[in-house]
Coordinates of C-alpha atoms (C1' of nucleotides) in Angstrom, one line a residue:
Chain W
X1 CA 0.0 0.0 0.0
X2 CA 1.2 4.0 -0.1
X3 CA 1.6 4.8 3.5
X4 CA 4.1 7.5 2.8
X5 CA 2.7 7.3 -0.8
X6 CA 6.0 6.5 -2.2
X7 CA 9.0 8.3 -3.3
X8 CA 7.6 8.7 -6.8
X9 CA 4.8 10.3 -5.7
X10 CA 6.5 12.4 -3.0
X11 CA 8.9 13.9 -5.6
X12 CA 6.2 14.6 -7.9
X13 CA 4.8 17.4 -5.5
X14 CA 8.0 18.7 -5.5
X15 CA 8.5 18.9 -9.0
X16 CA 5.6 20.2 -9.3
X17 CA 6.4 23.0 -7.3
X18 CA 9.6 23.5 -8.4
X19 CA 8.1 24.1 -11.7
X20 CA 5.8 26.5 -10.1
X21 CA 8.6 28.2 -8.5
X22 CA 10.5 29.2 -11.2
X23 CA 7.8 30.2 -13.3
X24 CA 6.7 32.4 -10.7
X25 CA 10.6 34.2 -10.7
X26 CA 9.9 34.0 -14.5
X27 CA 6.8 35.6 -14.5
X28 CA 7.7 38.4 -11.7
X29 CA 10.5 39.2 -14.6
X30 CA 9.2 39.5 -17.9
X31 CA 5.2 39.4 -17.1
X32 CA 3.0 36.6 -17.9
X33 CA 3.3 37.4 -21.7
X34 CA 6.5 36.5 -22.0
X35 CA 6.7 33.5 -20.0
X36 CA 8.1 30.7 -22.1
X37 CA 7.9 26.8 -21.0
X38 CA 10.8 26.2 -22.3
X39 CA 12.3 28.7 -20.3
X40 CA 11.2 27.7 -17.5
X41 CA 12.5 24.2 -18.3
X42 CA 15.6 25.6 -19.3
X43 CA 15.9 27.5 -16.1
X44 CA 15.8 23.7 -14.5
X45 CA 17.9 22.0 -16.6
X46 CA 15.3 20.1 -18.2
X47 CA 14.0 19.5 -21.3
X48 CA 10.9 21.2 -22.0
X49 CA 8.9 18.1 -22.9
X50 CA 9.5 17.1 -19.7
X51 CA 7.7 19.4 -18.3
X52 CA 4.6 18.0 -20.2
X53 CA 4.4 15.3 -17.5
X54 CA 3.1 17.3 -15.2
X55 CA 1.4 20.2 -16.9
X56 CA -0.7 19.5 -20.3
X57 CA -0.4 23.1 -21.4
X58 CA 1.1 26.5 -20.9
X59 CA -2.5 27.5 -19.9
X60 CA -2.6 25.0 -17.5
X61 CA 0.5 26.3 -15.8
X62 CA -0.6 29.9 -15.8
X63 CA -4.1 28.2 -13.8
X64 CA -2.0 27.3 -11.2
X65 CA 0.0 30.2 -10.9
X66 CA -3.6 32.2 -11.0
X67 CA -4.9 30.2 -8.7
X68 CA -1.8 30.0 -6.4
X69 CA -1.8 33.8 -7.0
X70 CA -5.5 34.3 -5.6
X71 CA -5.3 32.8 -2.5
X72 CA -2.0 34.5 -1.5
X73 CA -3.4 37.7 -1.9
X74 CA -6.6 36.7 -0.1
X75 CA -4.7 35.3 2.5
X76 CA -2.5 38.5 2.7
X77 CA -5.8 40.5 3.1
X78 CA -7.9 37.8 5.5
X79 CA -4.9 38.0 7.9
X80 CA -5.1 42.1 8.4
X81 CA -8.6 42.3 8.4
X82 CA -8.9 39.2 11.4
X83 CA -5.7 40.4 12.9
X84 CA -7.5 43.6 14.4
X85 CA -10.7 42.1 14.5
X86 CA -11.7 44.4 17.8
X87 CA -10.8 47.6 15.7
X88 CA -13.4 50.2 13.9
X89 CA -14.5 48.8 10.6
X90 CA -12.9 52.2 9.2
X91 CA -9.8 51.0 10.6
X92 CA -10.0 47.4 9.7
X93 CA -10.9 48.9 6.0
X94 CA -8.2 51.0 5.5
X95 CA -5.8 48.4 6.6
X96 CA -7.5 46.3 4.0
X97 CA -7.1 48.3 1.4
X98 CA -3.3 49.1 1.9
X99 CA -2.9 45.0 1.9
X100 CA -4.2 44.9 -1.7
X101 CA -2.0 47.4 -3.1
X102 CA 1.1 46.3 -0.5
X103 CA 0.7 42.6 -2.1
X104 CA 0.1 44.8 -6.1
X105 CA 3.2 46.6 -5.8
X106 CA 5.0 43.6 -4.8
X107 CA 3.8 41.4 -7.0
X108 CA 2.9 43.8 -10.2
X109 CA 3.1 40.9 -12.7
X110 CA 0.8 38.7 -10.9
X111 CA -1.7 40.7 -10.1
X112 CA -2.0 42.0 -13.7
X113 CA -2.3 38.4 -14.7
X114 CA -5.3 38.2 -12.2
X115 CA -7.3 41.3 -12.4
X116 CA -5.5 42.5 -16.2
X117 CA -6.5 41.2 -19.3
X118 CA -7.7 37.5 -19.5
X119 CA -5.6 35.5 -21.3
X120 CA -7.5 34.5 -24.9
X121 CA -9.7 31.6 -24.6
X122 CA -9.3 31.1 -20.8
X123 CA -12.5 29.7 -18.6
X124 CA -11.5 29.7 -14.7
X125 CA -12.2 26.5 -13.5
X126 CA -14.0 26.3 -10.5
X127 CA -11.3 26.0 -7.6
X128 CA -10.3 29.4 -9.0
X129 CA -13.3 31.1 -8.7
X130 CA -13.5 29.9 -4.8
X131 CA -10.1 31.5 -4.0
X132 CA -10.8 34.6 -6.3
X133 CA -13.5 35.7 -4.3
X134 CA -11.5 35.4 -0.8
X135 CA -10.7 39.2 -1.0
X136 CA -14.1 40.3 -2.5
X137 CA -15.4 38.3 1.0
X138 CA -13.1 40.5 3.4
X139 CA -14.2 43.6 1.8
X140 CA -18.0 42.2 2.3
X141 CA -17.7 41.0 5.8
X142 CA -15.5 44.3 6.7
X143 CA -19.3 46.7 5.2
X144 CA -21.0 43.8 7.2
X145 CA -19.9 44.0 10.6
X146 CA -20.2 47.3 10.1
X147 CA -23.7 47.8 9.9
X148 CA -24.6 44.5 12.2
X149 CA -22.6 46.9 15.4
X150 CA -24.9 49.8 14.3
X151 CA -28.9 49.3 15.8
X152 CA -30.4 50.2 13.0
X153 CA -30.3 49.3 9.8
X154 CA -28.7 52.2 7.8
X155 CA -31.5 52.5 5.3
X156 CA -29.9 52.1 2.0
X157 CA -31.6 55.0 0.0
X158 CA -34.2 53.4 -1.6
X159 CA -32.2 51.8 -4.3
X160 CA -34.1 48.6 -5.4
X161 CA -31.1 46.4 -6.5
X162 CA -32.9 43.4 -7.1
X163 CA -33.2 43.7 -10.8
X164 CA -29.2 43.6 -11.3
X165 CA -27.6 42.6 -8.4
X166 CA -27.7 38.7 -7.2
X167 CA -29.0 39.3 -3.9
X168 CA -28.7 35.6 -2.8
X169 CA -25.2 35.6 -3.4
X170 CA -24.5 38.8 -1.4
X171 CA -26.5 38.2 1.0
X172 CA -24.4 35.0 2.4
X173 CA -21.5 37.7 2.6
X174 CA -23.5 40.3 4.3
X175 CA -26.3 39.0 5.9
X176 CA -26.4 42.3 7.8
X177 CA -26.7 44.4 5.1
X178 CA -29.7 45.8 3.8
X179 CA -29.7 44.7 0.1
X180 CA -30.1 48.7 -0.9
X181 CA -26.6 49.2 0.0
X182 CA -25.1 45.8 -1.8
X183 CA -24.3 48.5 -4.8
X184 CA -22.3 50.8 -3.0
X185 CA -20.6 47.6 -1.3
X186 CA -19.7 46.6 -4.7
X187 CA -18.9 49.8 -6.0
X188 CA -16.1 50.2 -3.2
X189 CA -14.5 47.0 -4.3
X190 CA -14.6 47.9 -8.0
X191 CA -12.8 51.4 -7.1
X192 CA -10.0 49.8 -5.3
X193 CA -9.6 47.8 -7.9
X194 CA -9.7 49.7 -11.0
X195 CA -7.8 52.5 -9.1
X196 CA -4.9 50.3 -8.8
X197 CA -5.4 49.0 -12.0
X198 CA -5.3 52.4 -13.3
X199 CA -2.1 53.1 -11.2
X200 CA 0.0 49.7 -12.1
X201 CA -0.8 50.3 -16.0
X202 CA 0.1 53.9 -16.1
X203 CA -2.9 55.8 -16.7
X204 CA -2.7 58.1 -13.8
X205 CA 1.0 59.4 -14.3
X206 CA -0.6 62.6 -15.5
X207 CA -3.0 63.2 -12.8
X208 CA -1.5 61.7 -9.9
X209 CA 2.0 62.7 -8.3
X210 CA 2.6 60.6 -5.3
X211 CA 0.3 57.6 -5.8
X212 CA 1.1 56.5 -2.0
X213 CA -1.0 59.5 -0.7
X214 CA -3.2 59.3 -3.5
X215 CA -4.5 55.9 -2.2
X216 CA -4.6 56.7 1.3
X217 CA -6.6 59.8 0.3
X218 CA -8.8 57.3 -2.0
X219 CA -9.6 54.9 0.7
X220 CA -10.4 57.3 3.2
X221 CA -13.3 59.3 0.5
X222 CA -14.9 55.8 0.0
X223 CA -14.6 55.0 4.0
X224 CA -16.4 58.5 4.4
X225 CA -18.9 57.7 1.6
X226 CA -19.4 53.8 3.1
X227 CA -20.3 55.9 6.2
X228 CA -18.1 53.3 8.0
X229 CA -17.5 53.8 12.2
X230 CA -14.9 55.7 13.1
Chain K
X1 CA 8.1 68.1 -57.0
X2 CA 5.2 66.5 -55.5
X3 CA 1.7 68.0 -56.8
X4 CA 0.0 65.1 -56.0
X5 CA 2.6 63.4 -53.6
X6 CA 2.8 61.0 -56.4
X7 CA 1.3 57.4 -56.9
X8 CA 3.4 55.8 -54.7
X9 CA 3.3 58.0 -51.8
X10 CA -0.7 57.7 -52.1
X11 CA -0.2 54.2 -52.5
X12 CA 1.9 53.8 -49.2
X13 CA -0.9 55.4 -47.1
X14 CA -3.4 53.1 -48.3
X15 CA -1.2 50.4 -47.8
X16 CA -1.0 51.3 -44.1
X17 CA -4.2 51.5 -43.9
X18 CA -5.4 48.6 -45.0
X19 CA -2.7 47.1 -42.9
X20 CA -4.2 48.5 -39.9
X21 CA -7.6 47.7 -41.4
X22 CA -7.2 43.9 -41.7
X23 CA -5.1 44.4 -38.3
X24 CA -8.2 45.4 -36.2
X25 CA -10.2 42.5 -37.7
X26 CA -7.2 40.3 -36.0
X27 CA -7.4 41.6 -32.9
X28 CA -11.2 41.9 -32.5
X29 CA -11.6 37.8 -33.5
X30 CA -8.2 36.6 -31.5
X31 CA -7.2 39.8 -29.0
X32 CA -3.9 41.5 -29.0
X33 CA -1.7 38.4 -27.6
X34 CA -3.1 36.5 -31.1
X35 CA -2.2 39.5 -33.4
X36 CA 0.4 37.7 -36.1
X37 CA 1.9 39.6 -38.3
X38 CA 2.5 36.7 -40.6
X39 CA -1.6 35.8 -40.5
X40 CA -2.4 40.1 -41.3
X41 CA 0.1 39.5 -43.9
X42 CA -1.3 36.1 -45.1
X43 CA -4.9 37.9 -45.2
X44 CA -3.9 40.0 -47.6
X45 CA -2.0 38.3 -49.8
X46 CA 1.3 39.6 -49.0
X47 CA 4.6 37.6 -47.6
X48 CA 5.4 38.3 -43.9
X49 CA 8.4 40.9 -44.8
X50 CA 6.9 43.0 -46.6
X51 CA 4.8 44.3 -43.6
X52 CA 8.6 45.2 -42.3
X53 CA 8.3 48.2 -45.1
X54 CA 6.0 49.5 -43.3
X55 CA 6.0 49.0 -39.5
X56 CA 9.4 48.0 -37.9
X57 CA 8.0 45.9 -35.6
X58 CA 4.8 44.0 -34.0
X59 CA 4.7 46.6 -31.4
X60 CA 4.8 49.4 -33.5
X61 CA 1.7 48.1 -36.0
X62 CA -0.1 47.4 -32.0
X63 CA 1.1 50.9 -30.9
X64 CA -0.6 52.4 -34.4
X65 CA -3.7 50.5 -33.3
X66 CA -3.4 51.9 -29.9
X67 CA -3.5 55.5 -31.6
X68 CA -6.5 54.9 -33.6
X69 CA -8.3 53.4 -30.6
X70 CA -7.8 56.1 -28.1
X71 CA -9.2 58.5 -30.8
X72 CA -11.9 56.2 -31.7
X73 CA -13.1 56.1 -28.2
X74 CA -12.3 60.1 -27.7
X75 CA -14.1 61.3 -30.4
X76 CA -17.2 59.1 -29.6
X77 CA -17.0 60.6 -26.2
X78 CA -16.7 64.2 -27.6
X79 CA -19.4 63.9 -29.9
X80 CA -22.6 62.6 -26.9
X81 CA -20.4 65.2 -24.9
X82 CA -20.9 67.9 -27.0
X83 CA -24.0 66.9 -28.5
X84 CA -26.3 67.7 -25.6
X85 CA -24.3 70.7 -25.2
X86 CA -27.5 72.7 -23.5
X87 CA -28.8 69.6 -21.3
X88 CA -27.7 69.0 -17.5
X89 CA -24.7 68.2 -16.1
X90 CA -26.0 64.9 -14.5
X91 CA -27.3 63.9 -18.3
X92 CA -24.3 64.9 -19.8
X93 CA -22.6 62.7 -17.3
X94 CA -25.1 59.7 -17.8
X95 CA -24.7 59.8 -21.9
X96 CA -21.3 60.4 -21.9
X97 CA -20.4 57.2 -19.5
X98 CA -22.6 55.4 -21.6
X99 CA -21.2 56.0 -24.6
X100 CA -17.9 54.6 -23.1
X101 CA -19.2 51.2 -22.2
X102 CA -21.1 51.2 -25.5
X103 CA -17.5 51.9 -27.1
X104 CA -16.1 49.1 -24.7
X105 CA -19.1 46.3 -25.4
X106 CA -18.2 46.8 -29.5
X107 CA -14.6 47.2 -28.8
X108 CA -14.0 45.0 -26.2
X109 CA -10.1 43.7 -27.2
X110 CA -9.2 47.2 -28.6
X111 CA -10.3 48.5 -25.1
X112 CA -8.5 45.6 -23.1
X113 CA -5.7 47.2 -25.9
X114 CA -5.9 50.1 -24.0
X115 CA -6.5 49.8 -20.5
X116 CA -5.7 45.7 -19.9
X117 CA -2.2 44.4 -19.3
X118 CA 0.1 47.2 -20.6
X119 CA 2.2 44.9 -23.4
X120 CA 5.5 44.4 -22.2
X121 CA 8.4 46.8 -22.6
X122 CA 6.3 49.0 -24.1
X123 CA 6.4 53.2 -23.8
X124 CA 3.7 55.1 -24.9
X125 CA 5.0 57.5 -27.2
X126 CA 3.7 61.4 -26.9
X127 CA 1.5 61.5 -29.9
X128 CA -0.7 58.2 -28.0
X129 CA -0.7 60.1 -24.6
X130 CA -2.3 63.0 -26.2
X131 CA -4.9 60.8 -27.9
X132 CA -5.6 59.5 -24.2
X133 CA -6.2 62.5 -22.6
X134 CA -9.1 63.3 -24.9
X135 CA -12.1 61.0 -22.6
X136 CA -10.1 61.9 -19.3
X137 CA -10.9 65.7 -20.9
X138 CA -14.4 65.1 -21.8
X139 CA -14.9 63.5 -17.8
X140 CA -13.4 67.0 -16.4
X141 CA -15.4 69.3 -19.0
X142 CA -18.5 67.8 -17.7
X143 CA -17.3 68.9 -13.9
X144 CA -16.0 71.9 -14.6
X145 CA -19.3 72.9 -16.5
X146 CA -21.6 71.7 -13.8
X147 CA -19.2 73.8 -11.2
X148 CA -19.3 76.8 -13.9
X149 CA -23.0 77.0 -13.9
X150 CA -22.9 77.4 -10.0
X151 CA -22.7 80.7 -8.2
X152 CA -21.1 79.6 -5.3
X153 CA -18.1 77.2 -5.6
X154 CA -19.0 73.8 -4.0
X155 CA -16.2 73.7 -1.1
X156 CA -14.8 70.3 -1.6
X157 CA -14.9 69.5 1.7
X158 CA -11.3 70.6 2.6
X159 CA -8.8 67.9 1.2
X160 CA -5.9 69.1 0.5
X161 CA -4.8 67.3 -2.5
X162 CA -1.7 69.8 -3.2
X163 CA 0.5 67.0 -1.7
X164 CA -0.3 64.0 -4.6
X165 CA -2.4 65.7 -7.3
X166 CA -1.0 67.0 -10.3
X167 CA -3.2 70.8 -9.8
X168 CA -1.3 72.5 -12.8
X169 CA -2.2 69.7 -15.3
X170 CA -6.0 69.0 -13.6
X171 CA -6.2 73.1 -13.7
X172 CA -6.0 73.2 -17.5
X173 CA -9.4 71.3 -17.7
X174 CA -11.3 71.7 -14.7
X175 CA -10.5 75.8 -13.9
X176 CA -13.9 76.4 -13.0
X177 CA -13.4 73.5 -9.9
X178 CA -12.3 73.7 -6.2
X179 CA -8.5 71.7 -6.8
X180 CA -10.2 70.2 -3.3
X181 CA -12.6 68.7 -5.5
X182 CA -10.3 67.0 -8.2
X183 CA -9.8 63.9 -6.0
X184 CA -13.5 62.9 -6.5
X185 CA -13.2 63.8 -9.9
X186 CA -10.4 61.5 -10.6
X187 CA -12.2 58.9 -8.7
X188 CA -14.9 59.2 -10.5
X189 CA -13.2 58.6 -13.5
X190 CA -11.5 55.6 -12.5
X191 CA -14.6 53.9 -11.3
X192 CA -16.3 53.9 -14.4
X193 CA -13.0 52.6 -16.5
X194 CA -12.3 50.3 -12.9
X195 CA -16.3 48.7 -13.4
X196 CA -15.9 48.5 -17.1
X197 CA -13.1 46.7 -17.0
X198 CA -14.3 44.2 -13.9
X199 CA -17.5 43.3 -16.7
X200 CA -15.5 42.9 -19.4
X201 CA -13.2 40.8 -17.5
X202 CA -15.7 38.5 -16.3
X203 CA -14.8 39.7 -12.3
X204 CA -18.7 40.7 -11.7
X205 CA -20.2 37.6 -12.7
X206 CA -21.0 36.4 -9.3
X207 CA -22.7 39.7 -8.2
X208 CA -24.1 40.9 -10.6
X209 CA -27.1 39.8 -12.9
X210 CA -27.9 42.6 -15.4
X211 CA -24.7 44.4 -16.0
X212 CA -26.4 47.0 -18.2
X213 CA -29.3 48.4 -15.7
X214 CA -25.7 47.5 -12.7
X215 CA -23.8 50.1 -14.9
X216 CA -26.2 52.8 -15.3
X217 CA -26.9 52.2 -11.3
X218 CA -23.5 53.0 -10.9
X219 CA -23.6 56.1 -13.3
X220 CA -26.6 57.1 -11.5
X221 CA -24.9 56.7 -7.3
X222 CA -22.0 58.5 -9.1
X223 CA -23.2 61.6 -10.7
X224 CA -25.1 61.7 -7.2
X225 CA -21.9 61.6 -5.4
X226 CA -20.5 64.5 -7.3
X227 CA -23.7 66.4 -6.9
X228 CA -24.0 67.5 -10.5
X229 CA -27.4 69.7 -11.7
X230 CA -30.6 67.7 -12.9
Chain N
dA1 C1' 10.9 -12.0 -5.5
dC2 C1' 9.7 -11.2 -9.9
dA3 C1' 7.2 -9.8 -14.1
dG4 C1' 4.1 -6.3 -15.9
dA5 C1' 2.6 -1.7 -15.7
dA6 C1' 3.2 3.0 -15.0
dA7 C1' 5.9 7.3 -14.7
dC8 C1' 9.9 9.7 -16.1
dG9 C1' 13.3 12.5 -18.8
dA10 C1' 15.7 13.0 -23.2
dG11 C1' 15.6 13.9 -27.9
dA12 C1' 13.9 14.6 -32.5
dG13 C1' 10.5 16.9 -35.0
dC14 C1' 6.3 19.8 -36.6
dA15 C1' 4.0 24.0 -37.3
dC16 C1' 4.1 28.4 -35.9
dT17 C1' 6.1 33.1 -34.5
dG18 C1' 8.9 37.8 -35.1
dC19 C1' 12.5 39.5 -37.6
dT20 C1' 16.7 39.9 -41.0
dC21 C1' 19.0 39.8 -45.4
dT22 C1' 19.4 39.4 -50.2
dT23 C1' 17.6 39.6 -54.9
dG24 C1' 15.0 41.2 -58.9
dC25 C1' 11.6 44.5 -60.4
dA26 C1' 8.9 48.9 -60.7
dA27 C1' 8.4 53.8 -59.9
dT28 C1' 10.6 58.1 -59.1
dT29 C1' 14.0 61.5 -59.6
dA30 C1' 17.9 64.1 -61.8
Chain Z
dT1 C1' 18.1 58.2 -70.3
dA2 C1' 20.7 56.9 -66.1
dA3 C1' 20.8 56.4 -61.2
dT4 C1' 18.3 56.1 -57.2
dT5 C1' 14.9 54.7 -54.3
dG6 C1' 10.7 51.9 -52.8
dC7 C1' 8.7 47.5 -53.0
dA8 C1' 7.4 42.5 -52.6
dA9 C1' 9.3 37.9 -52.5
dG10 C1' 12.0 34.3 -50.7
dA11 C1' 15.2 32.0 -47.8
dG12 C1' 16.7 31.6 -43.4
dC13 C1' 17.6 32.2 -38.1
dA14 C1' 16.2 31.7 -33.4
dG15 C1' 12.6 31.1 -30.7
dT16 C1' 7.9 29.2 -29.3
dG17 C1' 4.1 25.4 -27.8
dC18 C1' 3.3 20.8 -28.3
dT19 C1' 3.7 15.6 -29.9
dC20 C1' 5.8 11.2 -30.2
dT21 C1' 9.1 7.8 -29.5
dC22 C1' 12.6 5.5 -26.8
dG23 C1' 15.4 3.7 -23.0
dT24 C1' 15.4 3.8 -17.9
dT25 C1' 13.7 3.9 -13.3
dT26 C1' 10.1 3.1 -10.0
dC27 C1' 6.0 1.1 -8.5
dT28 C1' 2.5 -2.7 -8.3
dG29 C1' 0.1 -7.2 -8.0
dT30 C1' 0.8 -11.9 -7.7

DNA sequence: ACAGAAACGAGAGCACTGCTCTTGCAATTA
DNA sequence: TAATTGCAAGAGCAGTGCTCTCGTTTCTGT
């Protein structure tokens, strides 16, 4: 039987992530575009083919590293938004925020080949999905815990969101939020996003001269406009 | 001399042309990472090296692309922004974001061209950051017009956004706007280019359900959030 | 313990890519 | 008319993803 499931299948883990490895280093260097198998390979002293064993495809590599990719930076975010779990939601936001873009600066390549433009062709399968919507969560449960330590309900505005919005889905990430708000919940996360988008691709260089401050001052006018406690 | 620039020189321009023509047919089936210049030869009829007469290199033809696009999308924008010249700031607002994602939905790998995954190694050259400018423009006119048409200037609430915002350059098209107010008009920007790219992307498919009445929700809360005139 | 099966890495090869260089021909210029 | 320049074709180079075959090593069932 395979009580330490045998050598073969030991070193095959390895491998794998070995491969994994140094396609990451390649990646951080010359962006996902120009990450080559056979580089990689090369980089290993192996032969590409070999590689073949224990990825069909190029695209199957770049899943991994996607997927790998996801859940580090959800990780990176879950741990600053539990870690002062007792503080003010506006607190526990803005540290939030500054994780994303901390973990985007740091790793520019990889988060373009996560939130930048899909590679051609490309369906996430569904493990991916799971650990790309770990930071979307954080953001959610951050607006959520928010309102559930206010007594009343903050009264959305009257938006009915019902005809665009899947409320089921939002609801088992805030179950304390009145469905009015989901859109502004969602706008938030969209913002962060596309601003940093906007910022590691270069299209605020005219606009914006210290992008550090920019953010902060970013995250705070969508903390106001959350109406978040202080 | 050259009266009529002579055949050839007429002949070179449409040659261009169509190259960029059957270029854009390319990249809307197969995207910019499946642009060949051996297939946009092949199309047309023509051996791989002679496209070399005419652009030096892949990135150049893309970068040509690039150009057209951003004054594609600009002078769409200009035109609805112009259009209702008389009309409110808030519709001006709401047809003018409109007109981007309508852009966007028939462009959709020109405008992950643009604002997706920078290519690689490449710098925008001054004649394409021009080009750009021209929505960011039409986004501030429609501010600045809106503030214009108020007596009193709208007191952005005291940031002081000396320290990371470019105020010379944002001066030049919002002068009629409290530089205390630019922040929210950059934001504003980005969060409609941030959303459009998250739904072209395929990032809002969890949450929401009808992206089109989502969007003009999200033109709607926005043109709220800057207070602009029914 | 041993035979059969499965996994592995190397190597050759295919079709494709961007790009270069040379060669003959056509259009332009002096 | 003679010389120059612009053009397309073709061959070729280095690189890519991917497939297939072939010995070798490891695992598996009996």
């Amino acid at each position: 039987m395979t009580g330490e499931q045998g050598v073969r299948a030991a070193a095959r883990v390895a491998q794998i992530e070995a491969i994994k490895t140094t396609a990451r280093e390649l990646l951080k260097e010359k962006g996902a575009a120009g990450l080559s198998l056979r580089e990689v390979a090369r980089e290993m002293g192996l032969v590409s083919s070999a590689l073949y064993r224990y990825f069909a495809t190029r695209d199957e590599l770049l899943t991994a590293l996607i997927f790998d990719a996801y859940n580090d930076l959800g990780s990176a975010v879950e741990r600053v938004a539990t870690s002062d779990e007792g503080a003010s939601t506006t607190l526990r936001w803005r540290n939030s925020c500054q994780s994303v873009r901390t973990w985007a600066l740091a790793h520019p390549n990889e988060f373009a080949l996560l939130y930048g433009t899909p590679i051609p062709g490309y369906n996430a399968p569904t493990g991916t999905i799971a650990a790309a919507t770990r930071v979307a969560a954080v953001f959610g449960s951050i607006l959520n815990d928010d309102r559930a330590q206010k007594a009343e309900m903050a009264e959305g505005r009257g938006v009915d969101v019902r005809p665009f919005l899947s409320v089921p889905n939002l609801a088992i990430v805030m179950p304390a939020v009145d469905p009015a708000e989901y859109l502004r919940g969602i706008m938030a996360w969209t913002h962060i996003f596309g601003h940093l988008l906007f910022e590691l691709f270069g299209h605020l260089v005219g606009s914006v001269t210290d992008p550090d401050l920019a953010y902060s001052a970013v995250v705070d006018e969508l903390a106001e406009w959350l109406q978040l406690s202080e």
